mmCIF file of C-alpha atoms (C1' of nucleotides) in Angstrom:
data_model
loop_
_atom_site.group_PDB
_atom_site.id
_atom_site.type_symbol
_atom_site.label_atom_id
_atom_site.label_comp_id
_atom_site.label_asym_id
_atom_site.label_seq_id
_atom_site.Cartn_x
_atom_site.Cartn_y
_atom_site.Cartn_z
ATOM 1 C CA MET A 49 64.655 103.311 100.321
ATOM 2 C CA ILE A 50 66.007 102.716 104.035
ATOM 3 C CA LYS A 51 64.411 103.881 107.198
ATOM 4 C CA VAL A 52 66.442 104.683 109.915
ATOM 5 C CA ARG A 53 65.578 104.985 113.563
ATOM 6 C CA PRO A 54 65.908 108.891 114.827
ATOM 7 C CA PRO A 55 68.297 111.123 115.658
ATOM 8 C CA PHE A 56 70.372 110.375 112.566
ATOM 9 C CA ALA A 57 72.735 112.937 111.185
ATOM 10 C CA PHE A 58 73.824 111.648 107.799
ATOM 11 C CA ALA A 59 76.652 114.061 106.782
ATOM 12 C CA ALA A 60 78.098 113.897 109.915
ATOM 13 C CA THR A 61 78.205 110.116 110.135
ATOM 14 C CA ALA A 62 79.171 109.818 106.219
ATOM 15 C CA ARG A 63 82.032 112.250 106.495
ATOM 16 C CA PHE A 64 83.328 111.098 110.120
ATOM 17 C CA LEU A 65 86.151 108.188 109.547
ATOM 18 C CA ARG A 66 85.922 109.141 105.650
ATOM 19 C CA PHE A 67 88.655 112.078 105.677
ATOM 20 C CA THR A 68 86.900 112.372 101.724
ATOM 21 C CA GLU A 69 89.311 115.109 100.938
ATOM 22 C CA ALA A 70 92.732 113.190 100.850
ATOM 23 C CA GLU A 71 91.444 110.008 99.981
ATOM 24 C CA ALA A 72 90.101 108.131 96.578
ATOM 25 C CA VAL A 73 87.670 105.509 97.927
ATOM 26 C CA ASP A 74 84.730 107.212 99.976
ATOM 27 C CA THR A 75 83.371 110.518 98.154
ATOM 28 C CA PHE A 76 81.164 112.775 99.899
ATOM 29 C CA ARG A 77 80.237 116.140 97.850
ATOM 30 C CA ASP A 78 77.104 118.041 98.093
ATOM 31 C CA GLY A 79 75.490 115.994 100.775
ATOM 32 C CA LEU A 80 75.712 112.823 98.456
ATOM 33 C CA TYR A 81 78.051 110.055 99.251
ATOM 34 C CA ALA A 82 79.054 107.704 96.563
ATOM 35 C CA ARG A 83 81.619 105.009 96.434
ATOM 36 C CA ALA A 84 82.483 101.884 94.085
ATOM 37 C CA PHE A 85 81.671 98.774 95.504
ATOM 38 C CA TYR A 86 81.767 95.308 94.218
ATOM 39 C CA LEU A 87 77.874 93.503 94.694
ATOM 40 C CA LYS A 88 77.929 89.939 93.066
ATOM 41 C CA GLY A 89 81.480 90.134 92.536
ATOM 42 C CA ARG A 90 81.188 93.545 89.871
ATOM 43 C CA LEU A 91 81.410 97.107 90.351
ATOM 44 C CA TYR A 92 79.189 99.344 90.449
ATOM 45 C CA LEU A 93 79.152 103.337 91.769
ATOM 46 C CA VAL A 94 76.467 103.426 94.707
ATOM 47 C CA ARG A 95 75.235 106.581 95.856
ATOM 48 C CA VAL A 96 73.611 107.589 98.944
ATOM 49 C CA GLU A 97 71.362 110.338 99.807
ATOM 50 C CA PRO A 98 69.470 111.548 103.058
ATOM 51 C CA ARG A 99 65.501 111.269 102.294
ATOM 52 C CA GLY A 100 62.670 111.827 104.931
ATOM 53 C CA THR A 101 62.847 114.100 107.820
ATOM 54 C CA ALA A 102 64.286 114.673 111.123
ATOM 55 C CA ALA A 103 61.268 112.373 112.833
ATOM 56 C CA ARG A 104 61.623 109.729 110.138
ATOM 57 C CA PRO A 105 64.900 109.712 108.486
ATOM 58 C CA ALA A 106 65.722 107.640 106.079
ATOM 59 C CA LEU A 107 68.458 106.744 103.454
ATOM 60 C CA SER A 108 67.672 106.643 99.490
ATOM 61 C CA LEU A 109 70.539 104.408 96.996
ATOM 62 C CA SER A 110 71.048 104.508 93.345
ATOM 63 C CA ILE A 111 73.382 101.956 91.620
ATOM 64 C CA ALA A 112 75.028 102.993 88.428
ATOM 65 C CA PRO A 113 75.455 101.452 85.395
ATOM 66 C CA ALA A 114 71.614 101.235 85.843
ATOM 67 C CA LYS A 115 71.214 98.943 83.035
ATOM 68 C CA ASN A 116 72.360 95.549 84.630
ATOM 69 C CA VAL A 117 70.995 96.119 87.990
ATOM 70 C CA THR A 118 68.896 92.944 89.432
ATOM 71 C CA PRO A 119 67.040 92.475 92.669
ATOM 72 C CA PRO A 120 70.202 90.967 93.897
ATOM 73 C CA ILE A 121 72.036 93.682 93.433
ATOM 74 C CA LEU A 122 69.871 95.854 95.069
ATOM 75 C CA GLN A 123 69.671 94.083 97.939
ATOM 76 C CA ALA A 124 73.214 93.761 98.047
ATOM 77 C CA ALA A 125 73.772 97.397 97.862
ATOM 78 C CA GLU A 126 70.865 97.814 100.574
ATOM 79 C CA SER A 127 72.428 95.616 102.907
ATOM 80 C CA LEU A 128 75.732 97.316 102.438
ATOM 81 C CA VAL A 129 74.680 100.624 102.826
ATOM 82 C CA ARG A 130 72.772 99.328 106.256
ATOM 83 C CA HIS A 131 75.899 97.923 107.640
ATOM 84 C CA ILE A 132 78.086 100.936 106.733
ATOM 85 C CA PHE A 133 75.736 103.376 108.706
ATOM 86 C CA THR A 134 75.070 100.933 111.247
ATOM 87 C CA VAL A 135 71.260 101.427 110.744
ATOM 88 C CA GLY A 136 70.778 98.430 113.575
ATOM 89 C CA HIS A 137 71.728 101.244 116.335
ATOM 90 C CA ASP A 138 68.943 102.541 118.142
ATOM 91 C CA LEU A 139 70.658 105.992 119.434
ATOM 92 C CA LYS A 140 67.968 106.491 121.787
ATOM 93 C CA ASN A 141 69.570 104.227 124.150
ATOM 94 C CA TRP A 142 72.939 105.869 123.999
ATOM 95 C CA GLN A 143 71.205 108.737 125.105
ATOM 96 C CA GLN A 144 69.589 107.558 127.670
ATOM 97 C CA GLN A 145 73.153 105.863 128.803
ATOM 98 C CA VAL A 146 74.975 109.471 129.006
ATOM 99 C CA ALA A 147 71.792 111.019 131.003
ATOM 100 C CA ASP A 148 73.933 111.427 133.885
ATOM 101 C CA ASP A 149 77.010 111.800 132.331
ATOM 102 C CA PRO A 150 77.908 115.698 131.784
ATOM 103 C CA LEU A 151 80.556 116.027 129.301
ATOM 104 C CA LEU A 152 79.039 113.169 127.123
ATOM 105 C CA ARG A 153 75.830 114.240 127.455
ATOM 106 C CA GLU A 154 77.107 117.874 125.879
ATOM 107 C CA LEU A 155 78.787 115.471 123.273
ATOM 108 C CA GLU A 156 75.936 113.923 122.351
ATOM 109 C CA THR A 157 73.792 117.089 121.937
ATOM 110 C CA GLU A 158 76.457 118.811 119.773
ATOM 111 C CA HIS A 159 77.038 115.629 117.387
ATOM 112 C CA ARG A 160 73.305 114.382 117.838
ATOM 113 C CA GLY A 161 72.489 111.669 115.261
ATOM 114 C CA LEU A 162 76.133 110.891 114.468
ATOM 115 C CA HIS A 163 76.672 107.054 114.054
ATOM 116 C CA LEU A 164 79.472 104.819 113.858
ATOM 117 C CA ALA A 165 80.475 104.238 110.626
ATOM 118 C CA CYS A 166 81.585 101.048 109.573
ATOM 119 C CA TRP A 167 83.999 99.839 106.899
ATOM 120 C CA PRO A 168 82.442 97.332 104.133
ATOM 121 C CA THR A 169 84.929 94.654 104.364
ATOM 122 C CA LEU A 170 87.083 93.359 107.607
ATOM 123 C CA PHE A 171 90.095 93.169 105.339
ATOM 124 C CA GLU A 172 89.534 96.981 104.444
ATOM 125 C CA ALA A 173 88.879 97.859 108.139
ATOM 126 C CA LEU A 174 91.971 96.353 109.084
ATOM 127 C CA VAL A 175 94.629 97.822 106.372
ATOM 128 C CA VAL A 176 93.284 101.104 106.684
ATOM 129 C CA SER A 177 93.714 100.602 110.691
ATOM 130 C CA ILE A 178 97.497 98.962 109.851
ATOM 131 C CA LEU A 179 98.106 102.033 107.587
ATOM 132 C CA SER A 180 97.141 104.085 110.813
ATOM 133 C CA GLN A 181 99.635 102.576 113.429
ATOM 134 C CA GLN A 182 101.640 105.041 114.859
ATOM 135 C CA ILE A 183 101.571 107.893 111.842
ATOM 136 C CA SER A 184 99.272 110.739 111.356
ATOM 137 C CA THR A 185 95.990 110.383 109.865
ATOM 138 C CA ALA A 186 97.241 112.497 107.244
ATOM 139 C CA VAL A 187 100.114 110.260 106.160
ATOM 140 C CA ALA A 188 98.124 107.677 106.537
ATOM 141 C CA MET A 189 95.439 108.616 104.027
ATOM 142 C CA THR A 190 98.239 109.423 101.862
ATOM 143 C CA LEU A 191 99.065 105.814 101.783
ATOM 144 C CA LYS A 192 95.620 104.646 101.629
ATOM 145 C CA ARG A 193 95.471 106.490 98.526
ATOM 146 C CA ARG A 194 98.522 105.228 96.954
ATOM 147 C CA VAL A 195 97.692 101.619 97.378
ATOM 148 C CA VAL A 196 94.148 102.019 96.217
ATOM 149 C CA GLU A 197 95.342 104.019 93.145
ATOM 150 C CA ARG A 198 97.991 101.440 92.460
ATOM 151 C CA PHE A 199 96.018 98.099 93.139
ATOM 152 C CA GLY A 200 92.140 98.860 92.965
ATOM 153 C CA GLU A 201 90.492 98.703 89.726
ATOM 154 C CA SER A 202 87.980 101.704 89.115
ATOM 155 C CA LEU A 203 84.750 102.620 87.575
ATOM 156 C CA ALA A 204 84.017 105.880 85.518
ATOM 157 C CA VAL A 205 80.798 107.509 86.097
ATOM 158 C CA ASP A 206 79.317 110.711 84.990
ATOM 159 C CA GLY A 207 82.946 111.526 83.573
ATOM 160 C CA GLN A 208 84.321 110.921 87.228
ATOM 161 C CA THR A 209 86.847 108.245 88.238
ATOM 162 C CA TYR A 210 86.089 106.136 91.279
ATOM 163 C CA PHE A 211 88.216 103.627 92.703
ATOM 164 C CA ALA A 212 87.224 100.570 94.671
ATOM 165 C CA PHE A 213 89.281 99.161 97.510
ATOM 166 C CA PRO A 214 91.415 96.231 96.070
ATOM 167 C CA ARG A 215 90.342 92.812 96.586
ATOM 168 C CA ALA A 216 92.522 90.856 98.949
ATOM 169 C CA GLU A 217 93.110 88.488 95.975
ATOM 170 C CA THR A 218 94.895 91.445 94.011
ATOM 171 C CA MET A 219 96.967 92.588 97.226
ATOM 172 C CA ALA A 220 97.882 88.772 98.012
ATOM 173 C CA GLY A 221 99.908 89.158 94.627
ATOM 174 C CA ALA A 222 101.402 92.538 95.568
ATOM 175 C CA THR A 223 105.571 92.191 97.142
ATOM 176 C CA VAL A 224 107.311 93.865 99.791
ATOM 177 C CA GLU A 225 108.731 96.125 97.557
ATOM 178 C CA ASP A 226 105.651 97.204 95.635
ATOM 179 C CA LEU A 227 104.410 98.643 98.617
ATOM 180 C CA ARG A 228 107.779 99.872 100.043
ATOM 181 C CA ALA A 229 107.965 101.737 96.528
ATOM 182 C CA LEU A 230 104.187 103.438 97.846
ATOM 183 C CA GLY A 231 106.154 104.889 101.024
ATOM 184 C CA LEU A 232 104.863 101.813 103.253
ATOM 185 C CA SER A 233 107.663 100.625 106.125
ATOM 186 C CA ASN A 234 108.567 97.374 105.762
ATOM 187 C CA ALA A 235 106.584 96.049 108.442
ATOM 188 C CA LYS A 236 103.345 97.726 107.164
ATOM 189 C CA ALA A 237 104.089 95.677 103.784
ATOM 190 C CA GLN A 238 104.083 92.581 105.103
ATOM 191 C CA SER A 239 101.285 92.718 107.577
ATOM 192 C CA ILE A 240 99.118 93.687 104.974
ATOM 193 C CA ILE A 241 100.338 91.175 102.398
ATOM 194 C CA GLU A 242 100.178 88.421 104.859
ATOM 195 C CA LEU A 243 96.487 89.655 106.026
ATOM 196 C CA ALA A 244 95.596 89.643 102.230
ATOM 197 C CA ARG A 245 96.877 86.302 101.925
ATOM 198 C CA ALA A 246 95.149 85.117 105.131
ATOM 199 C CA ALA A 247 91.744 86.474 103.281
ATOM 200 C CA SER A 248 91.627 85.944 100.001
ATOM 201 C CA ARG A 249 92.543 82.082 101.335
ATOM 202 C CA GLY A 250 89.589 81.999 103.325
ATOM 203 C CA THR A 251 91.622 81.746 106.819
ATOM 204 C CA LEU A 252 90.268 85.125 107.984
ATOM 205 C CA ASP A 253 86.760 84.511 108.182
ATOM 206 C CA SER A 254 84.452 87.263 109.161
ATOM 207 C CA ASN A 255 81.120 85.481 109.212
ATOM 208 C CA ASP A 256 82.906 82.917 111.347
ATOM 209 C CA LEU A 257 84.410 85.851 113.732
ATOM 210 C CA LYS A 258 80.681 87.477 114.237
ATOM 211 C CA GLU A 259 79.570 85.237 116.326
ATOM 212 C CA GLN A 260 82.341 85.519 118.779
ATOM 213 C CA ASP A 261 82.604 87.371 121.677
ATOM 214 C CA ASN A 262 84.974 90.531 121.928
ATOM 215 C CA GLU A 263 88.132 89.105 123.540
ATOM 216 C CA THR A 264 87.662 85.614 121.386
ATOM 217 C CA VAL A 265 88.246 88.297 118.327
ATOM 218 C CA ILE A 266 90.959 90.248 119.771
ATOM 219 C CA ALA A 267 92.770 86.906 120.454
ATOM 220 C CA ARG A 268 92.245 85.476 116.911
ATOM 221 C CA LEU A 269 93.045 88.684 114.724
ATOM 222 C CA SER A 270 95.942 89.527 117.107
ATOM 223 C CA GLN A 271 97.749 86.351 115.632
ATOM 224 C CA LEU A 272 97.772 88.213 112.525
ATOM 225 C CA ARG A 273 101.356 89.826 111.990
ATOM 226 C CA GLY A 274 100.754 93.768 112.653
ATOM 227 C CA ILE A 275 97.517 93.166 114.442
ATOM 228 C CA GLY A 276 97.558 94.351 118.092
ATOM 229 C CA ARG A 277 95.129 94.965 120.464
ATOM 230 C CA TRP A 278 94.833 98.478 119.472
ATOM 231 C CA THR A 279 94.133 97.250 115.624
ATOM 232 C CA ALA A 280 91.459 94.375 116.686
ATOM 233 C CA GLU A 281 89.669 96.784 119.088
ATOM 234 C CA TRP A 282 89.070 99.478 116.061
ATOM 235 C CA ALA A 283 87.988 96.459 113.816
ATOM 236 C CA LEU A 284 85.210 95.639 116.665
ATOM 237 C CA MET A 285 83.957 99.086 115.900
ATOM 238 C CA LEU A 286 84.757 99.869 112.535
ATOM 239 C CA TYR A 287 83.841 96.699 110.900
ATOM 240 C CA PHE A 288 81.698 94.337 113.349
ATOM 241 C CA GLY A 289 79.490 97.942 114.686
ATOM 242 C CA ARG A 290 80.041 96.526 118.255
ATOM 243 C CA THR A 291 79.245 99.168 120.550
ATOM 244 C CA ASP A 292 80.200 97.914 123.816
ATOM 245 C CA ILE A 293 83.748 98.987 122.849
ATOM 246 C CA PHE A 294 86.448 101.420 124.585
ATOM 247 C CA PRO A 295 89.988 101.113 122.583
ATOM 248 C CA ALA A 296 91.643 102.356 125.647
ATOM 249 C CA GLY A 297 95.443 101.529 123.688
ATOM 250 C CA ASP A 298 94.542 104.489 121.830
ATOM 251 C CA LEU A 299 96.905 107.597 122.668
ATOM 252 C CA PHE A 300 94.132 110.196 122.093
ATOM 253 C CA LEU A 301 91.233 108.369 124.090
ATOM 254 C CA ARG A 302 93.769 107.525 126.707
ATOM 255 C CA GLY A 303 94.644 110.934 127.344
ATOM 256 C CA ALA A 304 90.984 112.069 127.275
ATOM 257 C CA PHE A 305 89.845 109.795 129.769
ATOM 258 C CA VAL A 306 92.695 110.508 132.260
ATOM 259 C CA LYS A 307 92.070 114.280 131.496
ATOM 260 C CA TYR A 308 88.085 114.363 131.686
ATOM 261 C CA PHE A 309 87.288 111.215 133.882
ATOM 262 C CA ASN A 310 90.255 111.305 136.466
ATOM 263 C CA ALA A 311 91.811 114.507 136.906
ATOM 264 C CA GLY A 312 94.832 114.266 135.205
ATOM 265 C CA VAL A 313 96.034 111.303 137.223
ATOM 266 C CA PRO A 314 97.411 108.528 135.059
ATOM 267 C CA LEU A 315 95.976 105.576 134.406
ATOM 268 C CA ALA A 316 97.171 102.053 133.228
ATOM 269 C CA GLU A 317 95.490 100.826 130.344
ATOM 270 C CA LYS A 318 93.715 97.910 131.309
ATOM 271 C CA GLU A 319 92.227 100.018 134.215
ATOM 272 C CA ILE A 320 90.829 102.585 131.765
ATOM 273 C CA ARG A 321 89.280 99.747 129.800
ATOM 274 C CA ALA A 322 87.562 98.752 132.738
ATOM 275 C CA ARG A 323 86.341 102.354 134.157
ATOM 276 C CA ALA A 324 85.090 102.680 130.494
ATOM 277 C CA ALA A 325 82.701 99.759 130.794
ATOM 278 C CA GLU A 326 81.248 100.868 134.146
ATOM 279 C CA ARG A 327 80.344 103.947 132.807
ATOM 280 C CA TRP A 328 79.486 103.526 129.490
ATOM 281 C CA GLY A 329 78.473 99.721 129.345
ATOM 282 C CA ARG A 330 77.154 98.561 126.205
ATOM 283 C CA TRP A 331 77.718 102.008 124.833
ATOM 284 C CA SER A 332 81.728 102.602 124.911
ATOM 285 C CA SER A 333 82.031 102.722 121.530
ATOM 286 C CA TYR A 334 79.822 105.839 121.095
ATOM 287 C CA ALA A 335 81.762 107.159 123.961
ATOM 288 C CA ALA A 336 84.931 106.948 122.286
ATOM 289 C CA LEU A 337 83.054 107.961 119.047
ATOM 290 C CA TYR A 338 81.994 111.083 120.585
ATOM 291 C CA LEU A 339 84.989 112.032 122.274
ATOM 292 C CA LEU A 340 86.787 112.062 118.763
ATOM 293 C CA ALA A 341 83.912 113.942 117.764
ATOM 294 C CA GLY A 342 85.023 116.482 119.924
ATOM 295 C CA MET A 343 88.159 116.687 119.478
ATOM 296 C CA ARG A 344 87.582 117.449 116.237
ATOM 297 C CA ALA A 345 85.258 120.035 116.718
ATOM 298 C CA GLY A 346 87.533 121.857 119.230
ATOM 299 C CA ARG A 347 85.969 120.780 122.203
ATOM 300 C CA ILE A 348 88.075 118.233 123.906
ATOM 301 C CA THR A 349 91.622 119.047 123.711
ATOM 302 C CA LEU A 350 94.579 116.997 125.322
ATOM 303 C CA LYS A 351 97.657 119.341 126.839
ATOM 304 C CA PRO A 352 100.699 117.367 125.611
ATOM 305 C CA GLU A 353 101.844 116.705 129.327
ATOM 306 C CA ARG A 354 98.364 115.106 130.112
ATOM 307 C CA VAL A 355 98.871 112.338 127.015
ATOM 308 C CA VAL A 356 100.592 109.465 129.628
ATOM 309 C CA SER A 357 101.905 106.558 127.876
ATOM 310 C CA SER A 358 101.574 103.340 129.946
ATOM 311 C CA GLN A 359 102.367 103.892 133.167
ATOM 312 C CA LYS A 360 101.494 102.291 136.961
ATOM 313 C CA ALA A 361 98.148 102.646 137.791
ATOM 314 C CA GLY A 362 97.478 105.875 139.326
ATOM 315 C CA ALA A 363 96.721 105.474 143.448
ATOM 316 C "C1'" DA B 291 116.708 120.371 111.135
ATOM 317 C "C1'" DC B 292 114.032 118.731 114.347
ATOM 318 C "C1'" DC B 293 109.895 116.426 116.757
ATOM 319 C "C1'" DC B 294 105.859 113.720 116.711
ATOM 320 C "C1'" DA B 295 101.830 111.825 115.232
ATOM 321 C "C1'" DG B 296 94.861 107.684 116.582
ATOM 322 C "C1'" DG B 297 101.289 100.909 117.213
ATOM 323 C "C1'" DC B 298 103.343 96.671 116.738
ATOM 324 C "C1'" DA B 299 106.955 93.092 117.097
ATOM 325 C "C1'" DT B 300 110.821 91.964 119.159
ATOM 326 C "C1'" DT B 301 113.985 91.316 122.887
ATOM 327 C "C1'" DG B 302 115.488 91.458 127.595
ATOM 328 C "C1'" DG B 303 114.679 91.850 132.324
ATOM 329 C "C1'" DC C 38 104.190 91.736 134.090
ATOM 330 C "C1'" DC C 39 106.792 96.253 132.134
ATOM 331 C "C1'" DA C 40 110.535 98.609 129.480
ATOM 332 C "C1'" DA C 41 113.332 99.832 125.170
ATOM 333 C "C1'" DT C 42 113.973 100.072 120.124
ATOM 334 C "C1'" DG C 43 113.462 100.874 114.862
ATOM 335 C "C1'" DC C 44 110.135 101.844 111.724
ATOM 336 C "C1'" DA C 45 107.691 105.213 107.401
ATOM 337 C "C1'" DT C 46 105.601 110.047 105.681
ATOM 338 C "C1'" DG C 47 104.463 114.720 106.453
ATOM 339 C "C1'" DG C 48 102.992 118.574 109.257
ATOM 340 C "C1'" DG C 49 104.397 122.076 112.181
#
DNA sequence: ACCCAGGCATTGG
DNA sequence: CCAATGCATGGG
């Protein structure tokens, strides 16, 4: 059992960045989140369910196959679940941050308890982001499913097949042709293979990056092929769980900021990043997250002409 | 048949 | 610092 500080919306968080309908790794059905993970090098299915009350929320987990579950395995599963559901984030602080911000206060109320959902590994976070570059999320999730079914190990539990996200070591052995056959572009294929090699060699050490400040992590990740600022910022949010990122390179977020916080007057990316930091400070990632949630709910909409590409800083 | 969608690397001013 | 270009699939 894992205790979580209120407010905590389990279902919304489990579903949020997981696109569960189309994908083969994360599943969320009947209020139950289930996914195959490597724990101490072996594959297990971990199931997570909400427990407790709104005032004292908690998560319970179960692991299959149950027979080889030792205390270290259970501990590894718990720490992974804490990471994925960003149990360390105290959303009371986020509520305080937007107390004087009418739009985000409204979004906070509508999506109260939505946590950032993190990917289990840096490798997966970066691969998913590379797959998502430029194309719609529907396409990206199709590509992800194909990659997972081609390169991931699977586990059968109760007649259901669950795929693990492929290991970096496995993907390091893939060829560009393998990935192109799944519909990836040449550039995505090359980037993912190089990333897998770096990760399996240990060149891409997330423990080392964990200690670094945002700009250092962005600079280091950007040295990898196929990773620019956009991808690195999403990795800071969606793997490292940092709360102070506003990915201003994102087409939607840029458009939303311009429309709702600058009266539709275009702003340079750099300027948006600076103003987001002034407004939302340490909780800028949550501003980004709740704007996305607002978009999915239809509350935040962008007219095409408001989505402005990189133009001169508005004067 | 188009057009575009939660970018990036490269090239050239 | 800024702008233009090619890239992949799938949905409208």
